[in-house]
Amino acid sequence: MEPLLPCSSPNSHPNYHVLAVFGLTVALGTTLTVCNFLPTFYFVPRPTLSRTANVPWVVVQPPSNHLHLTQADGLGQPMSPSSEAPSFSVRQPGSDVRPVLALFGVGALLAGLSLKLLQPSSRQVVAAQEDLAMAATTGRTSAVGPLRTTALAEARRNPTALRAANPAASGDYPYPSQVKNTDNYRQATALSKKFLADAANPAIPKKKVAIIGGGLSGLACAKYLVDAGHEPVVYEARNVLGGKVSAWQDADGDWVETGLHIFFGAYPNVMNLFAELGIEDRLQWKIHQMIFAMQELPGEFTTFDFVPGIPAPFNFALAILMNDKMLTLPEKLQCLPALLPMLVEGQEFINRQDELSVLDFMRKYGMPERINTEVFISMAKALDFIDPDKLSMVVVLTAMNRFLNETDGLQMAFLDGNQPDRLCAVEKEWIERKGGKVHTGAPVAEIVTNEDGSVKHLRLRSGEIVVADEYVSAMPVDVFKRYIPEPWSTLSYFRQVDELEGIPVINLHMWFDRKLKQVNHLCFSRSPLLSVYADMSTTCKEYYDSEKSMLELVFAPCSPLAGGTVNWMSQSDEAIINATMGELARLFPLEIAADERWPATKNQGPQGQARLRKFAVVRTPRSVYAAIPGRNKYRPCQVTPISNFTLAGDWTSQKFLGSMEGATLAGKLAAEVVCDRAAGRPYQEYQTKAIQPHIAEGNYSPKKPLGVTGAIENSIAWGGGMEVRSKGAMDEMMANDPAQGVEGRQYIARV
């Protein structure tokens, strides 16, 4: 449920937009269906050809069934036959895309008819809004069914009305019906059952496992190890659990979070974990919609609306087709040639795009330039805090592949409170109730090895020696590199990690003296300085405030590595907040007041009344790994060459991104490695990965580990985020990570 909107009379504003979308959808469906009777086009993967060419070629099969080769253009489409065509020997057929076109065409036809049939009348919109009003006051709702969502989506089509909505009448949505009806969720459930089966098998020896790091990955690893009957012990350096999702309270008792974290329906392992812990009700699901601030219309928004009842991938396609504010229809159709290979080949095609940035991919496939400013800038900064010219296209395609294949994959939820209490504490209680342990304030000083390279023990900073049967590192990549023992430093498996580093990001909390007109959802700012933001006083139960807003914003890119022109990590809090206030003045032109403390607001008119009453700036110099082009192949698998040592962490190799889902899955896979080793089973194929030849063939000199010397309270030293409130703290941050103290050209040269 969302803020209620005033409804126009039935004849005051005829909905020509929906009729136009209906007509275009039917036309597109007809065109694609007719394509089924055209010649067959085969995309032939390069490995199936007898020799390599410098240009792409495709096989064309006209109705006569006579095969010939013709040169392809940059979009993978056939050009006129060429006498210079090389003599290829096709050993296997490529992928016939006609069935895909036919399926999409039929689906588009059906979806177009559904749009027309499901289009609500004004009376139905009013009924749906009254239903939500009742829910807001009584907690109960009428049985309006899917029509309620459709009616509300129709009511939201006027961005100005959306901005004028009443936040007090907002609410949340039920658990999405299709989240658990996916192959990925079923795989997550099957792996969980494997752990339980191990626990019930008395023939499997039980192991004591020491886990370094109490973030999401370390906690997930411990949870599944204890489920399998083993004895995990977690050692977290800081006094708070959660790693990159950690949070703490300020002097006023307000929570300050390391980052703005959103849960997607396409997070199968996280959803499975919540179900197992019995805390699914702590997810506050929002309407299935994406909301974008409109750069050319300050103060207004546009949306991608996912029509209920239409399955993936058609719901995603329709959401884009129904929006006429961001891209024109010709621009949308111009994107199809780039997406077809992904639909046909899947992850194999996606992985081959790692060397290309988002902009490189766009231009290679002839996508319109405007899609960068309208869509990809928002996506890139939301996925990895990087601008499109720096982000590997494999990240965007991986996300799109999930969202295109899962009906509720893009539906979003907020946790109903702070992550340490509402999630991490529940995992800790689960682990300890079943025989494991979780220690905070227990930093590891050194990983000590035996002569054969295996782990002998861990030495804690306190001097305590930790001996276990198995050891798991769930540290962030930049911290792990400082702990690699000298005997391991010459092994190519560990030297490939040199190619990875975390991306800087800044998270902001801004408390205002009054309520801003907001939506109960995540918003994509499309701002040069901001990624996404949300009014947490509206979206989150624990932070709810009917009178004052608290915006949580992701400030990105904040360094040259991420595509920025300024190294904001070394700037003062006041400089960062002033720049942000300038952006908020653009997003909320009639609400933000002109405040002499913040010069960027000096041009605000008299209508603006909202003033900033306090703020928090959380710096994380090394967040998720920087997914710049060419880096994905260096992500190591969980299985290491060390007989009793396993890797976890969202930066390790797994099919999801550096995210909460990636961290949870990596921890679960690390637990599976330990369990398979204990049971004498061979490792799973997806847990092994070839090392790049130039890394494997390298000749390396030993390196002594640097370790971490920062105080327990210095979260940055341990890969987390913190408020840097003094010059001493800033100096300590730069001493721990010198890259944050250099600027511009020097920083880029280092990278």
mmCIF file of C-alpha atoms in Angstrom, residues 244-369:
data_model
loop_
_atom_site.group_PDB
_atom_site.id
_atom_site.type_symbol
_atom_site.label_atom_id
_atom_site.label_comp_id
_atom_site.label_asym_id
_atom_site.label_seq_id
_atom_site.Cartn_x
_atom_site.Cartn_y
_atom_site.Cartn_z
ATOM 1 C CA LYS A 244 28.623 -3.621 6.113
ATOM 2 C CA VAL A 245 25.084 -3.719 7.548
ATOM 3 C CA SER A 246 26.140 -2.734 11.068
ATOM 4 C CA ALA A 247 24.464 0.157 12.878
ATOM 5 C CA TRP A 248 24.810 2.062 16.145
ATOM 6 C CA GLN A 249 22.939 4.675 18.158
ATOM 7 C CA ASP A 250 23.946 8.314 18.478
ATOM 8 C CA ALA A 251 23.724 10.434 21.639
ATOM 9 C CA ASP A 252 19.996 11.008 21.022
ATOM 10 C CA GLY A 253 19.285 7.299 20.669
ATOM 11 C CA ASP A 254 18.747 7.565 16.900
ATOM 12 C CA TRP A 255 20.124 4.697 14.835
ATOM 13 C CA VAL A 256 22.925 5.370 12.364
ATOM 14 C CA GLU A 257 23.394 2.714 9.675
ATOM 15 C CA THR A 258 26.471 1.868 7.612
ATOM 16 C CA GLY A 259 24.340 1.806 4.463
ATOM 17 C CA LEU A 260 20.843 2.017 3.059
ATOM 18 C CA HIS A 261 19.978 -1.656 2.558
ATOM 19 C CA ILE A 262 17.093 -2.937 0.462
ATOM 20 C CA PHE A 263 15.879 -6.527 0.172
ATOM 21 C CA PHE A 264 14.768 -7.736 -3.267
ATOM 22 C CA GLY A 265 12.472 -10.595 -4.150
ATOM 23 C CA ALA A 266 15.385 -11.911 -6.218
ATOM 24 C CA TYR A 267 17.390 -12.598 -3.029
ATOM 25 C CA PRO A 268 16.568 -16.332 -2.694
ATOM 26 C CA ASN A 269 19.154 -17.222 -0.058
ATOM 27 C CA VAL A 270 18.280 -14.214 2.089
ATOM 28 C CA MET A 271 14.564 -14.989 1.762
ATOM 29 C CA ASN A 272 15.272 -18.631 2.639
ATOM 30 C CA LEU A 273 17.310 -17.525 5.670
ATOM 31 C CA PHE A 274 14.511 -15.245 6.917
ATOM 32 C CA ALA A 275 12.030 -18.114 6.553
ATOM 33 C CA GLU A 276 14.279 -20.485 8.523
ATOM 34 C CA LEU A 277 14.817 -17.911 11.277
ATOM 35 C CA GLY A 278 11.076 -17.216 11.451
ATOM 36 C CA ILE A 279 11.408 -13.482 10.811
ATOM 37 C CA GLU A 280 9.753 -13.041 7.408
ATOM 38 C CA ASP A 281 7.271 -10.687 9.062
ATOM 39 C CA ARG A 282 10.134 -8.231 9.697
ATOM 40 C CA LEU A 283 10.315 -7.412 5.994
ATOM 41 C CA GLN A 284 8.202 -4.423 5.020
ATOM 42 C CA TRP A 285 7.342 -5.053 1.376
ATOM 43 C CA LYS A 286 6.555 -2.067 -0.818
ATOM 44 C CA ILE A 287 4.486 -1.822 -3.981
ATOM 45 C CA HIS A 288 6.061 -3.578 -6.987
ATOM 46 C CA GLN A 289 7.367 -0.424 -8.545
ATOM 47 C CA MET A 290 10.564 1.507 -9.275
ATOM 48 C CA ILE A 291 10.467 5.256 -8.612
ATOM 49 C CA PHE A 292 12.809 7.705 -10.355
ATOM 50 C CA ALA A 293 13.258 11.405 -9.701
ATOM 51 C CA MET A 294 12.811 13.381 -12.896
ATOM 52 C CA GLN A 295 15.851 15.529 -13.628
ATOM 53 C CA GLU A 296 14.053 17.786 -16.088
ATOM 54 C CA LEU A 297 11.031 18.216 -13.774
ATOM 55 C CA PRO A 298 12.371 18.985 -10.278
ATOM 56 C CA GLY A 299 10.135 17.748 -7.511
ATOM 57 C CA GLU A 300 8.381 15.148 -9.652
ATOM 58 C CA PHE A 301 8.816 11.403 -10.134
ATOM 59 C CA THR A 302 8.173 8.783 -12.768
ATOM 60 C CA THR A 303 7.700 5.056 -12.223
ATOM 61 C CA PHE A 304 8.081 1.581 -13.656
ATOM 62 C CA ASP A 305 4.841 -0.141 -12.601
ATOM 63 C CA PHE A 306 4.740 -3.950 -12.519
ATOM 64 C CA VAL A 307 1.222 -5.131 -13.348
ATOM 65 C CA PRO A 308 0.043 -7.891 -10.971
ATOM 66 C CA GLY A 309 -0.667 -11.287 -12.467
ATOM 67 C CA ILE A 310 1.697 -10.966 -15.424
ATOM 68 C CA PRO A 311 4.727 -13.281 -15.155
ATOM 69 C CA ALA A 312 8.369 -12.551 -15.871
ATOM 70 C CA PRO A 313 9.809 -11.465 -18.232
ATOM 71 C CA PHE A 314 6.665 -9.832 -19.594
ATOM 72 C CA ASN A 315 5.947 -7.829 -16.437
ATOM 73 C CA PHE A 316 9.407 -6.248 -16.701
ATOM 74 C CA ALA A 317 8.945 -5.463 -20.412
ATOM 75 C CA LEU A 318 5.502 -3.992 -19.795
ATOM 76 C CA ALA A 319 6.749 -1.858 -16.902
ATOM 77 C CA ILE A 320 9.244 -0.269 -19.275
ATOM 78 C CA LEU A 321 6.779 0.033 -22.165
ATOM 79 C CA MET A 322 4.154 1.676 -19.955
ATOM 80 C CA ASN A 323 6.535 4.452 -18.926
ATOM 81 C CA ASP A 324 6.669 7.255 -21.486
ATOM 82 C CA LYS A 325 8.654 9.728 -19.379
ATOM 83 C CA MET A 326 12.163 8.262 -19.647
ATOM 84 C CA LEU A 327 12.602 6.632 -23.059
ATOM 85 C CA THR A 328 10.664 6.835 -26.319
ATOM 86 C CA LEU A 329 9.296 3.660 -27.905
ATOM 87 C CA PRO A 330 11.956 3.677 -30.683
ATOM 88 C CA GLU A 331 14.654 3.980 -28.005
ATOM 89 C CA LYS A 332 13.179 1.045 -26.097
ATOM 90 C CA LEU A 333 13.070 -1.106 -29.232
ATOM 91 C CA GLN A 334 16.644 -0.095 -30.015
ATOM 92 C CA CYS A 335 17.706 -1.897 -26.807
ATOM 93 C CA LEU A 336 16.268 -5.279 -27.837
ATOM 94 C CA PRO A 337 19.240 -6.501 -29.953
ATOM 95 C CA ALA A 338 21.505 -6.102 -26.911
ATOM 96 C CA LEU A 339 19.158 -8.093 -24.666
ATOM 97 C CA LEU A 340 18.334 -10.979 -27.014
ATOM 98 C CA PRO A 341 21.746 -12.709 -26.657
ATOM 99 C CA MET A 342 21.329 -12.543 -22.876
ATOM 100 C CA LEU A 343 17.904 -14.195 -23.116
ATOM 101 C CA VAL A 344 19.211 -16.867 -25.497
ATOM 102 C CA GLU A 345 22.596 -17.678 -23.951
ATOM 103 C CA GLY A 346 22.054 -16.629 -20.346
ATOM 104 C CA GLN A 347 24.955 -16.380 -17.905
ATOM 105 C CA GLU A 348 27.510 -17.594 -20.459
ATOM 106 C CA PHE A 349 26.897 -14.481 -22.557
ATOM 107 C CA ILE A 350 26.830 -12.288 -19.448
ATOM 108 C CA ASN A 351 30.232 -13.482 -18.214
ATOM 109 C CA ARG A 352 31.827 -12.628 -21.570
ATOM 110 C CA GLN A 353 30.887 -8.965 -21.116
ATOM 111 C CA ASP A 354 33.096 -8.439 -18.064
ATOM 112 C CA GLU A 355 35.783 -6.630 -20.072
ATOM 113 C CA LEU A 356 33.261 -4.003 -21.182
ATOM 114 C CA SER A 357 32.039 -1.060 -19.178
ATOM 115 C CA VAL A 358 28.338 -0.228 -19.308
ATOM 116 C CA LEU A 359 29.036 2.577 -21.795
ATOM 117 C CA ASP A 360 31.236 0.313 -23.942
ATOM 118 C CA PHE A 361 28.460 -2.288 -24.088
ATOM 119 C CA MET A 362 25.874 0.338 -24.983
ATOM 120 C CA ARG A 363 27.894 1.594 -27.901
ATOM 121 C CA LYS A 364 28.900 -1.861 -29.110
ATOM 122 C CA TYR A 365 25.244 -2.869 -29.431
ATOM 123 C CA GLY A 366 23.950 0.468 -30.680
ATOM 124 C CA MET A 367 21.832 1.282 -27.655
ATOM 125 C CA PRO A 368 20.572 4.878 -27.458
ATOM 126 C CA GLU A 369 22.826 7.276 -25.562
#
